[in-house]
C-alpha positions as MATLAB code, in Angstrom:
seq = 'MENVADINPAEDPHLRRGPRGFPLLPGGYGRSTYYTGAPSPYAIKGEGYRVWDDRGRELIDANNNFTSLIHGNAHPEIAEAATKALTTGASWGIPNLYEWELADLLLSRLPDLDQVRFTNSGTEAVMSAIRIARASTGRERVIVTRGGYHGTSEVALVPGGPSYQRGVTQGVIDDVTAVPLNDVEVLRQAVEAAPNQYAAIILDLLPNRAGLLTISDDFVRTARELATRYGIVLIIDEVISLRLGFNGFSGEYGVSADLLTTGKLIGGGFPVGAVCGKAELMAEVDPTRPGSLPHGGTFSGNPVSMAAGAVSLRLYTQEEVKRLNHLGDSARDIVNARIADAGWEIRGRGSLLRAVPAGAGKVDEQTQHQLWWASYERGLLGSPANLLSLSTPMDEKVVGDIADRLADAVLEVAKHVPATEGGK';
ca = [
      -1.853   31.985  -10.301;
      -2.963   29.549  -13.239;
      -5.675   27.628  -12.792;
      -5.313   23.654  -12.169;
      -6.512   22.848  -15.359;
      -4.233   24.546  -17.372;
      -1.089   22.513  -15.823;
       0.519   20.411  -18.287;
       0.460   17.125  -16.950;
       3.578   16.038  -18.873;
       5.192   18.362  -16.140;
       6.078   16.717  -12.555;
       4.219   18.127  -10.546;
       6.576   17.317   -7.368;
       8.761   19.418   -9.376;
       6.542   22.745   -9.001;
       8.787   25.934   -7.114;
       7.423   28.744   -5.274;
       8.847   32.414   -5.657;
      11.616   31.416   -3.247;
      12.899   28.489   -4.809;
      11.674   25.738   -3.554;
       9.385   22.985   -3.709;
       5.320   24.021   -3.267;
       4.981   21.589   -0.943;
       7.330   19.540    1.281;
       9.129   17.524   -0.830;
       6.348   17.497   -3.162;
       4.045   16.007   -1.213;
       0.709   17.349    0.407;
       1.149   14.111    2.699;
       3.938   12.086    3.369;
       1.610    9.057    3.683;
       1.480    9.519   -0.285;
       4.892    9.124   -0.353;
       5.968    5.444   -2.473;
      10.046    5.986   -3.060;
       9.944    8.107   -5.969;
       7.562   10.861   -7.121;
       3.835    9.231   -7.270;
       1.495   10.004   -9.878;
      -1.286   12.531   -9.840;
      -5.129   11.435   -9.496;
      -7.109   13.292  -12.573;
     -10.017   12.023  -12.111;
     -12.348    8.855   -9.970;
     -15.494    7.124  -10.819;
     -16.886    4.326   -9.188;
     -13.697    1.478   -7.961;
     -11.249    3.566  -11.037;
      -8.822    6.360  -10.289;
      -7.531    7.991  -13.714;
      -4.020    9.867  -13.180;
      -1.514   12.374  -15.023;
       0.512    9.435  -16.675;
      -2.442    8.091  -18.494;
      -3.014    5.177  -16.716;
      -6.669    3.511  -15.909;
      -5.975    2.406  -12.021;
      -8.483   -0.145   -9.872;
      -8.579    1.637   -7.021;
      -8.449   -0.207   -3.788;
      -6.584    2.724   -1.872;
     -10.347    4.423   -1.649;
      -8.541    7.170   -0.042;
      -6.735    5.021    2.669;
     -10.022    2.830    2.763;
     -12.659    6.299    3.653;
     -14.588    5.649    0.419;
     -16.262    2.610    1.199;
     -18.812    3.338   -1.850;
     -15.482    4.619   -4.204;
     -15.416    7.899   -5.914;
     -18.025   10.065   -6.869;
     -21.011    8.133   -5.686;
     -23.857   10.125   -7.322;
     -26.255    9.721   -4.366;
     -23.503   11.179   -2.159;
     -22.460   14.075   -4.024;
     -26.164   14.970   -4.707;
     -26.266   15.194   -0.950;
     -22.962   17.088   -0.558;
     -23.856   19.039   -3.370;
     -27.270   20.378   -1.530;
     -25.597   20.602    1.834;
     -22.931   22.755   -0.083;
     -25.676   25.101   -1.523;
     -27.365   25.730    1.796;
     -24.203   26.841    3.279;
     -20.764   25.318    3.461;
     -20.924   25.276    6.887;
     -22.109   27.834   10.169;
     -21.645   28.753   13.629;
     -23.784   27.453   15.021;
     -25.139   23.561   15.402;
     -27.243   22.553   12.273;
     -29.670   19.541   11.766;
     -27.587   17.110    9.404;
     -25.265   16.421   12.858;
     -28.408   15.386   14.066;
     -29.163   12.659   11.884;
     -25.939   11.250   11.113;
     -25.261   10.600   14.868;
     -28.658    8.991   15.223;
     -27.861    6.403   12.154;
     -24.693    5.584   14.155;
     -25.763    5.071   17.375;
     -28.205    2.678   16.134;
     -25.377    0.855   15.149;
     -24.030    1.120   18.091;
     -26.181    0.105   20.692;
     -24.164    0.440   23.683;
     -23.290    4.072   23.242;
     -25.335    7.101   24.176;
     -24.129   10.004   22.703;
     -21.745   11.398   19.613;
     -19.250   14.322   19.007;
     -17.714   15.151   15.697;
     -14.927   16.107   14.685;
     -12.671   16.590   11.600;
     -10.516   13.404   11.587;
      -9.810   10.236   13.269;
      -6.515   11.956   15.109;
      -9.114   14.609   16.252;
     -11.684   12.149   17.758;
      -8.707    9.596   19.441;
      -7.481   12.958   21.116;
     -10.576   13.773   22.052;
     -11.096   10.025   23.286;
      -8.387   10.303   25.568;
      -8.639   13.555   27.218;
     -12.180   12.511   28.076;
     -10.954    9.084   29.586;
      -8.135   11.624   31.850;
     -10.858   14.165   32.737;
     -13.001   10.778   33.658;
     -10.552    8.994   35.842;
      -8.185   11.442   36.969;
      -5.231    9.732   35.547;
      -2.841   10.226   32.667;
      -0.984    7.134   31.544;
      -2.671    5.542   28.661;
      -2.264    1.623   27.616;
      -1.648    0.722   23.396;
      -0.388   -1.820   21.639;
       3.140   -2.138   20.003;
       2.107   -1.387   16.266;
      -1.607    0.329   16.818;
      -2.122    3.339   14.523;
      -4.223    6.004   16.506;
      -3.680    9.017   14.080;
      -0.807   11.945   14.371;
      -1.504   13.036   17.895;
       1.884   13.087   20.117;
       0.463   10.382   21.931;
      -0.228    8.206   19.022;
       3.040    8.151   17.279;
       4.609    7.021   20.452;
       3.932    3.142   19.869;
       5.547    3.164   15.785;
       8.603    3.323   17.386;
      11.785    5.799   17.353;
      10.963    7.546   14.181;
       7.756    8.255   15.092;
       8.485    9.969   18.421;
      10.515   12.555   17.057;
       9.475   15.704   18.314;
       7.582   13.980   20.994;
       8.412   15.129   24.706;
       9.650   12.648   26.732;
       6.962   13.418   29.298;
       4.009   12.374   26.822;
       6.321    9.101   26.227;
       6.820    8.514   29.608;
       2.542    8.612   29.809;
       2.701    5.818   27.198;
       3.168    2.075   27.962;
       3.177   -0.054   24.538;
       2.550   -3.497   25.277;
       2.993   -6.184   22.700;
      -0.204   -7.002   20.428;
      -2.193  -10.202   21.867;
       0.279  -10.516   24.957;
      -2.187  -11.338   27.540;
       0.408  -11.608   30.422;
       2.415   -8.444   29.544;
      -0.759   -6.156   29.325;
      -1.856   -7.846   32.702;
       1.339   -7.190   34.166;
       1.962   -3.674   32.771;
      -1.958   -2.666   34.280;
      -1.516   -4.464   37.690;
       1.413   -2.975   38.237;
       0.127    0.767   38.595;
      -3.964    0.618   38.116;
      -4.279    3.531   39.570;
      -2.149    5.575   37.007;
      -3.973    4.350   33.688;
      -6.738    6.611   32.619;
      -7.504    4.648   29.083;
      -6.763    1.326   27.240;
      -6.564    1.683   23.397;
      -7.063   -1.397   21.112;
      -6.593   -1.079   17.583;
      -8.645   -4.269   16.503;
      -6.663   -4.771   13.219;
      -3.593   -3.166   13.349;
      -2.268   -2.148    9.754;
       1.405   -0.755   10.910;
       1.640   -4.289   12.953;
       0.940   -6.105    9.147;
      -2.818   -6.113    9.527;
      -2.628   -8.826   12.491;
      -5.981   -9.191   14.310;
      -6.308   -9.180   17.662;
      -6.934  -12.043   19.375;
     -10.181  -12.085   21.633;
      -8.376  -13.428   24.334;
      -6.544  -10.114   24.651;
      -9.558   -7.932   24.039;
     -11.633   -9.701   26.894;
      -8.502   -9.471   29.195;
      -8.548   -5.746   28.146;
     -12.165   -5.210   28.736;
     -11.900   -7.277   32.155;
      -9.483   -5.174   33.210;
     -11.000   -2.197   32.310;
     -13.544   -2.724   34.576;
     -11.926   -4.086   37.444;
      -9.927   -1.122   37.705;
     -12.010    1.505   36.465;
      -9.504    3.010   32.870;
     -11.537    4.069   30.476;
     -11.503    1.179   26.966;
     -11.296    3.335   24.068;
     -11.533    0.800   20.868;
     -10.068    2.542   17.928;
     -12.800    1.598   14.898;
     -11.267    4.497   12.718;
     -11.005    2.220    9.600;
     -12.192   -1.291   11.461;
     -15.255   -0.025   11.772;
     -16.376   -1.412    8.038;
     -15.444   -4.634    9.289;
     -19.370   -5.082   11.060;
     -22.568   -3.358   10.686;
     -22.069   -3.211   14.551;
     -18.516   -2.332   13.483;
     -15.507   -4.662   14.703;
     -16.235   -4.794   17.895;
     -19.444   -6.356   17.784;
     -17.864   -8.697   15.716;
     -15.707   -9.695   19.422;
     -19.089   -8.955   21.358;
     -17.209   -6.673   23.793;
     -18.258   -2.935   24.095;
     -15.822   -0.006   24.605;
     -16.678    3.062   26.605;
     -15.672    4.825   23.883;
     -15.532    4.056   20.488;
     -13.268    6.296   17.806;
     -14.423    6.357   14.299;
     -13.983    8.598   11.177;
     -13.591    7.870    7.580;
     -17.033    5.939    5.630;
     -18.762    7.769    7.622;
     -17.935   11.138    6.299;
     -18.601    9.989    2.614;
     -15.338   10.761    1.698;
     -15.143   14.386    3.425;
     -13.196   15.213    6.831;
     -14.962   13.603    9.782;
     -14.526   11.683   13.108;
     -15.688   10.992   15.371;
     -15.985    9.465   19.467;
     -18.812    7.742   20.206;
     -19.432    6.889   24.662;
     -21.614    6.108   26.989;
     -23.738    8.919   28.538;
     -21.367    9.478   32.150;
     -18.160    9.469   29.686;
     -19.604   11.992   27.096;
     -20.886   14.563   29.869;
     -16.923   15.541   30.331;
     -17.939   17.707   27.026;
     -21.860   18.589   27.743;
     -21.105   22.403   27.564;
     -24.275   22.797   29.819;
     -22.342   21.127   32.430;
     -20.176   23.310   35.176;
     -16.391   22.500   34.315;
     -16.859   20.627   31.017;
     -14.294   20.170   28.573;
     -14.175   22.717   26.059;
     -14.254   21.106   22.878;
     -14.293   22.956   19.265;
     -13.329   22.464   15.550;
     -14.384   25.351   12.934;
     -15.598   22.414   10.601;
     -16.729   20.054   13.259;
     -19.734   18.540   12.392;
     -20.224   20.428    8.853;
     -23.549   20.020    6.788;
     -21.280   18.955    3.510;
     -19.656   16.269    6.001;
     -22.733   15.336    7.676;
     -24.977   14.456    5.069;
     -22.728   12.826    2.595;
     -21.572   10.480    5.998;
     -25.263   10.071    6.512;
     -26.116    8.407    3.021;
     -22.773    6.796    3.180;
     -24.039    4.713    6.425;
     -27.209    4.241    5.131;
     -25.915    3.029    1.399;
     -23.597    0.652    3.764;
     -26.537   -1.984    5.008;
     -25.550   -5.556    6.472;
     -26.335   -7.304    3.019;
     -23.278   -4.843    1.715;
     -21.233   -5.701    4.626;
     -21.477   -9.203    4.473;
     -21.348   -8.618    0.921;
     -17.751   -7.003    0.849;
     -16.772   -8.932    3.727;
     -16.722  -12.066    1.877;
     -15.547  -10.559   -1.577;
     -12.384   -9.873    0.770;
     -11.768  -13.186    1.914;
     -12.190  -15.101   -1.313;
      -9.702  -12.618   -2.689;
      -7.375  -13.483    0.221;
      -7.620  -17.357   -0.471;
      -7.085  -16.543   -4.226;
      -3.714  -14.673   -3.868;
      -2.438  -16.750   -0.896;
      -2.780  -19.806   -3.003;
      -0.693  -18.562   -5.576;
       1.910  -16.614   -3.756;
       2.375  -19.594   -1.011;
       5.104  -21.123   -2.584;
       7.020  -17.547   -2.635;
       6.974  -17.496    1.076;
       4.762  -14.348    1.330;
       0.894  -14.562    2.618;
      -1.934  -12.031    2.665;
      -3.403  -11.352    6.257;
      -6.688   -9.088    6.942;
     -10.118   -9.277    7.730;
     -13.373   -9.104    5.460;
     -12.595   -6.311    3.126;
      -9.151   -5.113    4.039;
      -6.231   -6.814    2.781;
      -2.320   -6.689    2.927;
       0.237   -8.522    1.364;
       3.922   -9.046    3.799;
       6.434  -12.080    3.673;
       4.903  -14.874    5.694;
       5.487  -14.252    9.521;
       6.474  -10.609    9.241;
       5.543   -8.183   11.762;
       6.591   -4.486   10.763;
       7.452   -5.036    7.231;
      10.409   -2.715    5.823;
       9.666    0.162    3.631;
      11.987   -0.060    0.620;
      10.040   -3.904    0.154;
       6.417   -1.823    0.623;
       7.884    0.627   -2.147;
       8.520   -2.395   -4.665;
       5.548   -4.113   -4.477;
       3.568   -0.312   -4.280;
       5.041    0.396   -8.087;
       4.728   -3.589   -9.112;
       1.011   -2.964   -8.272;
       0.700    0.559   -9.945;
       2.574   -1.277  -12.876;
      -0.581   -3.941  -13.474;
      -3.113   -1.165  -12.698;
      -3.816   -1.554   -9.376;
      -3.893    0.993   -6.776;
      -2.964    0.458   -2.964;
      -1.750    2.353   -0.163;
       2.022    3.203    0.070;
       2.187    0.487    2.910;
      -0.006   -1.954    0.465;
      -3.559   -1.835    2.548;
      -6.001   -2.861   -0.429;
      -9.687   -1.740    0.880;
     -13.166   -3.068   -1.069;
     -15.670   -0.493   -2.219;
     -19.160   -1.375   -2.923;
     -18.748   -0.700   -6.738;
     -16.909   -3.923   -6.911;
     -17.829   -7.331   -8.063;
     -16.717  -10.641   -7.719;
     -15.347  -10.333  -11.526;
     -13.705   -7.013  -10.319;
     -12.116   -8.394   -7.141;
     -10.981  -11.216   -8.747;
      -9.234   -8.678  -10.927;
      -7.787   -7.467   -8.020;
      -6.537  -10.702   -6.556;
      -4.705  -11.580  -10.010;
      -3.336   -8.378  -10.017;
      -2.230   -8.463   -6.791;
      -0.641  -11.774   -6.975;
       1.163  -11.257  -10.306;
       3.085   -8.293   -8.216;
       3.922   -9.798   -4.995;
       5.590  -13.140   -7.425;
       7.448   -9.987   -9.177;
       8.877   -8.664   -5.834;
       9.492  -12.090   -4.150;
      11.694  -12.539   -7.154;
      14.058   -9.962   -5.482;
      12.897   -9.200   -1.928;
      13.884  -12.880   -0.182;
      10.633  -13.187    2.538;
      12.665  -13.022    5.613;
      14.579   -9.822    4.355;
      11.234   -8.268    3.742;
      10.640   -8.356    7.491;
      11.735   -7.299   11.055;
];
């Protein structure tokens, strides 16, 4: 077995094969979400807002591991906390004190919620929240919005449509009702048609899969009203959007969840997820309570993620939240002014941005890949869906640079992809 440091950077890692002749990873990728339509570069090093890859490029990192690196790469205080935790034991089979610290910090930002249970990912957090909702209500069905993304559990895959539903049983599909984003009347009709069958309404307040469209105040308040009236659990998924407000994005709406799921930034770059909820619901996973739901996870609440996450939350102060959101809003205005005549627009809120053909809903994969590569060639790294997230090491100059590179990339792609062809 060769050392990673000995691998020749000129050799395409996607082509590396195992003893039976197959690529070591399916398609050459460790995550399907890495795929950009052609062999991808590999990261070699990251520092602050920059990443260097195996093709010799220095990139502005606006991917930030799919929004999770709120403080950029290798932040020294986070690295120090994680290293200290690692040197005293990466994980144990009994509780650790780091969990209490992160839980306390998290709940201090979510004043309407009482308790936290940590998981290894946002996907696991949503799975756990749905199970808690079902156990507490004795019901099975859930309502989601079309285009919402809630991880890769079977229930969460259903609103993605037929391609995401492959491999999901019909029974699971039948348990999920997907309503159009911001269609208050369809939401109301869906609930009132079978109010005693629904365990949960799940909201993604800024669904990237739907084109990074913000959910309207009216839709969120209607969901809260219906959930309260019919004893349905309102789950707000803030795995991504927690960064948009000191009290989460739901705090900006002034609406309280019954259960709130989060992850990404609260792990400081390490695996993490969390279900935060009201005490009467969280009692469902209280092991001292007879008949409670078993919940495990070998690495859930591990000291390294908890220690790094605590520093990450402390560093992301109310002032930093406002500063980063302001930078994102400014970048959106700058890019929109340059690309409007090309039939494209920049969507998002605060520190999250995404370029899409104007008026588009779901953007086709080919167009997404073309924009990803056009951005990459200009030294800008986003997600394969072209979601850009800012990080605290960035200042006005860096974000202005991001705006210029993004606008140039969009204008290049717009020459070959008319706006009406890029969206569906």
